[in-house]
PDB file of C-alpha atoms in Angstrom:
ATOM      1  CA  MET A 149      18.438  10.340   7.380  1.00 75.00           C
ATOM      2  CA  SER A 150      18.259   7.419   9.690  1.00 84.00           C
ATOM      3  CA  LYS A 151      20.228   4.035   9.934  1.00 83.00           C
ATOM      4  CA  LEU A 152      17.383   1.349  10.194  1.00 88.00           C
ATOM      5  CA  SER A 153      17.508  -1.103  12.686  1.00 89.00           C
ATOM      6  CA  PRO A 154      19.131  -4.458  12.960  1.00 89.00           C
ATOM      7  CA  VAL A 155      15.805  -6.179  12.479  1.00 93.00           C
ATOM      8  CA  ASP A 156      13.649  -4.173  10.154  1.00 93.00           C
ATOM      9  CA  LEU A 157      17.899  -4.122   7.800  1.00 92.00           C
ATOM     10  CA  SER A 158      17.296  -8.235   8.319  1.00 93.00           C
ATOM     11  CA  PHE A 159      13.392  -7.962   6.843  1.00 94.00           C
ATOM     12  CA  LEU A 160      15.393  -5.895   3.958  1.00 93.00           C
ATOM     13  CA  LEU A 161      18.010  -8.724   3.702  1.00 91.00           C
ATOM     14  CA  LEU A 162      16.449 -12.116   4.117  1.00 94.00           C
ATOM     15  CA  GLU A 163      13.292 -10.876   1.342  1.00 95.00           C
ATOM     16  CA  THR A 164      13.140 -12.426  -2.139  1.00 95.00           C
ATOM     17  CA  PRO A 165      10.175 -12.777  -3.961  1.00 93.00           C
ATOM     18  CA  HIS A 166       8.821 -16.354  -2.806  1.00 94.00           C
ATOM     19  CA  ARG A 167       9.675 -14.877   0.357  1.00 95.00           C
ATOM     20  CA  PRO A 168       7.851 -10.976   1.018  1.00 96.00           C
ATOM     21  CA  MET A 169       8.328  -9.279   4.008  1.00 96.00           C
ATOM     22  CA  HIS A 170       5.385  -6.966   3.259  1.00 97.00           C
ATOM     23  CA  MET A 171       2.131  -6.767   5.322  1.00 97.00           C
ATOM     24  CA  THR A 172      -1.488  -6.443   3.596  1.00 97.00           C
ATOM     25  CA  ALA A 173      -4.714  -5.407   5.275  1.00 97.00           C
ATOM     26  CA  TYR A 174      -7.639  -4.214   3.855  1.00 96.00           C
ATOM     27  CA  GLN A 175     -11.514  -3.705   4.786  1.00 97.00           C
ATOM     28  CA  GLN A 176     -14.570  -3.349   3.757  1.00 97.00           C
ATOM     29  CA  PHE A 177     -17.097  -0.474   3.637  1.00 97.00           C
ATOM     30  CA  ARG A 178     -20.922   0.451   2.882  1.00 97.00           C
ATOM     31  CA  LEU A 179     -21.182   3.384   0.808  1.00 97.00           C
ATOM     32  CA  PRO A 180     -23.054   6.628   2.120  1.00 96.00           C
ATOM     33  CA  ALA A 181     -26.095   6.729   1.389  1.00 94.00           C
ATOM     34  CA  GLY A 182     -27.026   9.587  -1.638  1.00 95.00           C
ATOM     35  CA  GLN A 183     -23.183   9.514  -2.119  1.00 95.00           C
ATOM     36  CA  LYS A 184     -23.004   6.543  -3.873  1.00 92.00           C
ATOM     37  CA  LYS A 185     -21.701   7.919  -7.114  1.00 93.00           C
ATOM     38  CA  THR A 186     -19.580  10.962  -5.251  1.00 96.00           C
ATOM     39  CA  PHE A 187     -17.946   9.388  -2.008  1.00 97.00           C
ATOM     40  CA  ILE A 188     -15.268   7.446  -3.847  1.00 97.00           C
ATOM     41  CA  PRO A 189     -13.898  10.016  -5.984  1.00 97.00           C
ATOM     42  CA  ARG A 190     -14.228  12.301  -3.097  1.00 97.00           C
ATOM     43  CA  LEU A 191     -11.973  10.171  -0.434  1.00 97.00           C
ATOM     44  CA  LEU A 192      -9.466   9.484  -3.716  1.00 97.00           C
ATOM     45  CA  ALA A 193      -8.574  13.255  -3.495  1.00 97.00           C
ATOM     46  CA  ALA A 194      -8.538  13.852  -0.143  1.00 96.00           C
ATOM     47  CA  TYR A 195      -6.676  10.177   0.575  1.00 96.00           C
ATOM     48  CA  ARG A 196      -4.459  12.106  -2.979  1.00 96.00           C
ATOM     49  CA  SER A 197      -4.018  15.653  -0.954  1.00 95.00           C
ATOM     50  CA  GLY A 198      -3.690  14.708   2.135  1.00 86.00           C
ATOM     51  CA  PRO A 199      -0.204  15.750   3.686  1.00 92.00           C
ATOM     52  CA  VAL A 200       2.510  12.155   4.264  1.00 96.00           C
ATOM     53  CA  ALA A 201       3.434  11.458   8.071  1.00 94.00           C
ATOM     54  CA  LYS A 202       6.442   9.581   9.116  1.00 93.00           C
ATOM     55  CA  PRO A 203       6.809   6.579   7.721  1.00 94.00           C
ATOM     56  CA  PHE A 204       5.289   6.923   4.936  1.00 97.00           C
ATOM     57  CA  ASN A 205       7.270   9.403   3.450  1.00 97.00           C
ATOM     58  CA  GLN A 206      10.044   7.698   4.523  1.00 97.00           C
ATOM     59  CA  GLN A 207      12.805   5.598   1.414  1.00 96.00           C
ATOM     60  CA  LEU A 208      15.637   3.212   1.480  1.00 95.00           C
ATOM     61  CA  LYS A 209      18.843   4.855   1.414  1.00 93.00           C
ATOM     62  CA  TRP A 210      21.446   2.504   0.203  1.00 89.00           C
ATOM     63  CA  LEU A 211      25.006   3.145   1.814  1.00 85.00           C
ATOM     64  CA  ASP A 212      27.352   0.522   1.442  1.00 76.00           C
ATOM     65  CA  LYS A 213      27.333  -3.850   0.812  1.00 73.00           C
ATOM     66  CA  GLY A 214      23.971  -4.400   3.190  1.00 73.00           C
ATOM     67  CA  VAL A 215      23.394  -0.735   5.367  1.00 83.00           C
ATOM     68  CA  ALA A 216      20.912   0.933   4.721  1.00 89.00           C
ATOM     69  CA  SER A 217      18.650   4.530   5.900  1.00 92.00           C
ATOM     70  CA  TRP A 218      16.300   6.224   5.339  1.00 95.00           C
ATOM     71  CA  VAL A 219      15.968   9.789   4.084  1.00 96.00           C
ATOM     72  CA  THR A 220      12.806  11.762   3.831  1.00 96.00           C
ATOM     73  CA  VAL A 221      10.910  12.078   0.766  1.00 97.00           C
ATOM     74  CA  GLU A 222       7.787  13.540  -0.438  1.00 96.00           C
ATOM     75  CA  PRO A 223       6.652  10.600  -2.205  1.00 97.00           C
ATOM     76  CA  ASP A 224       4.145  10.489  -5.447  1.00 97.00           C
ATOM     77  CA  LEU A 225       0.433  10.148  -3.777  1.00 98.00           C
ATOM     78  CA  ARG A 226      -0.735   9.057  -7.358  1.00 97.00           C
ATOM     79  CA  TYR A 227       1.705   5.879  -8.028  1.00 98.00           C
ATOM     80  CA  HIS A 228       0.728   5.609  -4.294  1.00 98.00           C
ATOM     81  CA  VAL A 229      -2.867   5.740  -3.723  1.00 98.00           C
ATOM     82  CA  ARG A 230      -4.460   3.094  -6.656  1.00 98.00           C
ATOM     83  CA  HIS A 231      -8.074   2.886  -8.059  1.00 98.00           C
ATOM     84  CA  LEU A 232      -9.508   0.174  -8.986  1.00 97.00           C
ATOM     85  CA  ALA A 233     -12.820  -1.718  -9.562  1.00 96.00           C
ATOM     86  CA  VAL A 234     -13.674  -5.281  -9.930  1.00 96.00           C
ATOM     87  CA  PRO A 235     -15.772  -6.305 -12.149  1.00 91.00           C
ATOM     88  CA  ALA A 236     -19.854  -7.260 -12.064  1.00 86.00           C
ATOM     89  CA  PRO A 237     -21.145  -8.453 -10.088  1.00 90.00           C
ATOM     90  CA  GLY A 238     -18.150  -7.930  -7.070  1.00 95.00           C
ATOM     91  CA  SER A 239     -18.188 -10.446  -4.862  1.00 96.00           C
ATOM     92  CA  ALA A 240     -16.108 -11.415  -2.247  1.00 95.00           C
ATOM     93  CA  ALA A 241     -14.304 -14.388  -4.011  1.00 96.00           C
ATOM     94  CA  GLN A 242     -13.567 -11.703  -6.906  1.00 97.00           C
ATOM     95  CA  LEU A 243     -12.139  -9.247  -4.402  1.00 97.00           C
ATOM     96  CA  THR A 244     -10.196 -11.748  -3.071  1.00 96.00           C
ATOM     97  CA  GLU A 245      -8.627 -12.769  -5.912  1.00 96.00           C
ATOM     98  CA  MET A 246      -7.616  -9.215  -6.394  1.00 97.00           C
ATOM     99  CA  VAL A 247      -6.178  -8.500  -2.716  1.00 97.00           C
ATOM    100  CA  SER A 248      -3.897 -11.775  -3.603  1.00 96.00           C
ATOM    101  CA  PHE A 249      -2.906 -10.076  -7.106  1.00 96.00           C
ATOM    102  CA  LEU A 250      -1.974  -7.860  -5.511  1.00 97.00           C
ATOM    103  CA  ASN A 251      -0.105  -8.247  -3.030  1.00 96.00           C
ATOM    104  CA  SER A 252       2.102 -10.904  -5.052  1.00 94.00           C
ATOM    105  CA  PRO A 253       4.774  -8.786  -5.924  1.00 96.00           C
ATOM    106  CA  LEU A 254       7.313  -7.024  -3.311  1.00 97.00           C
ATOM    107  CA  LEU A 255       7.103  -3.821  -3.248  1.00 98.00           C
ATOM    108  CA  ASP A 256       9.447  -0.881  -5.376  1.00 97.00           C
ATOM    109  CA  ARG A 257      12.495  -0.174  -3.143  1.00 94.00           C
ATOM    110  CA  GLY A 258      13.296   2.543  -4.898  1.00 95.00           C
ATOM    111  CA  ARG A 259      10.169   4.184  -3.323  1.00 97.00           C
ATOM    112  CA  PRO A 260       8.532   4.293  -0.226  1.00 98.00           C
ATOM    113  CA  LEU A 261       7.664   0.944   0.815  1.00 98.00           C
ATOM    114  CA  TRP A 262       3.748   1.071   0.567  1.00 98.00           C
ATOM    115  CA  GLU A 263       0.743   0.927  -1.261  1.00 98.00           C
ATOM    116  CA  CYS A 264      -2.901   1.885  -0.585  1.00 98.00           C
ATOM    117  CA  TYR A 265      -5.947   0.829  -3.050  1.00 98.00           C
ATOM    118  CA  ILE A 266      -9.593   1.862  -2.884  1.00 98.00           C
ATOM    119  CA  ILE A 267     -11.480  -0.948  -4.327  1.00 98.00           C
ATOM    120  CA  GLU A 268     -15.011  -0.560  -5.860  1.00 97.00           C
ATOM    121  CA  GLY A 269     -17.299  -1.433  -7.462  1.00 96.00           C
ATOM    122  CA  LEU A 270     -18.215  -4.804  -4.691  1.00 97.00           C
ATOM    123  CA  GLU A 271     -21.521  -5.892  -4.411  1.00 96.00           C
ATOM    124  CA  ASP A 272     -24.438  -4.672  -1.770  1.00 95.00           C
ATOM    125  CA  ASP A 273     -22.827  -0.929  -2.704  1.00 95.00           C
ATOM    126  CA  GLN A 274     -19.306  -1.965  -1.030  1.00 97.00           C
ATOM    127  CA  PHE A 275     -16.452  -1.093  -1.469  1.00 97.00           C
ATOM    128  CA  ALA A 276     -12.619  -1.711  -0.173  1.00 98.00           C
ATOM    129  CA  VAL A 277      -9.160  -0.104   1.106  1.00 98.00           C
ATOM    130  CA  MET A 278      -6.372  -2.402   0.825  1.00 98.00           C
ATOM    131  CA  VAL A 279      -2.869  -1.129   2.740  1.00 98.00           C
ATOM    132  CA  ARG A 280       0.597  -2.542   2.443  1.00 98.00           C
ATOM    133  CA  VAL A 281       2.818  -1.850   3.944  1.00 98.00           C
ATOM    134  CA  HIS A 282       6.618  -3.143   4.287  1.00 98.00           C
ATOM    135  CA  HIS A 283       7.534  -4.714   7.480  1.00 96.00           C
ATOM    136  CA  ALA A 284      10.880  -2.347   7.788  1.00 95.00           C
ATOM    137  CA  MET A 285       8.740   0.224   7.272  1.00 93.00           C
ATOM    138  CA  ILE A 286       6.536  -0.771  10.923  1.00 89.00           C
TER     139      ILE A 286
END
């Protein structure tokens, strides 16, 4: 168990639904030739079965009013790594709308403060990987 730094704690204490303190990044990729049907299921399985390293295996534990620490846990990777698809035709605008929707809610403080989304169905045989991570973790 390790205490949060004052800066990391301030990210948590200042957070509101209208002022989230997480960051989001996403990147688009092209499906490998000859693997269009098999690549996403294998990628999802790899993400969900690999070891989880610090800080992604750290969860908040509130000790007292305004004092928290990190405890090491085994994250539920079926929760943290999610698989979604945009409806056809899978345009850039649809991806942007989905990313905006997924980015809106606060991260669940009862779990490690991160989420990963594998988003398929994009035009031109593309998919995206989106990650949300709370500033207090990084």
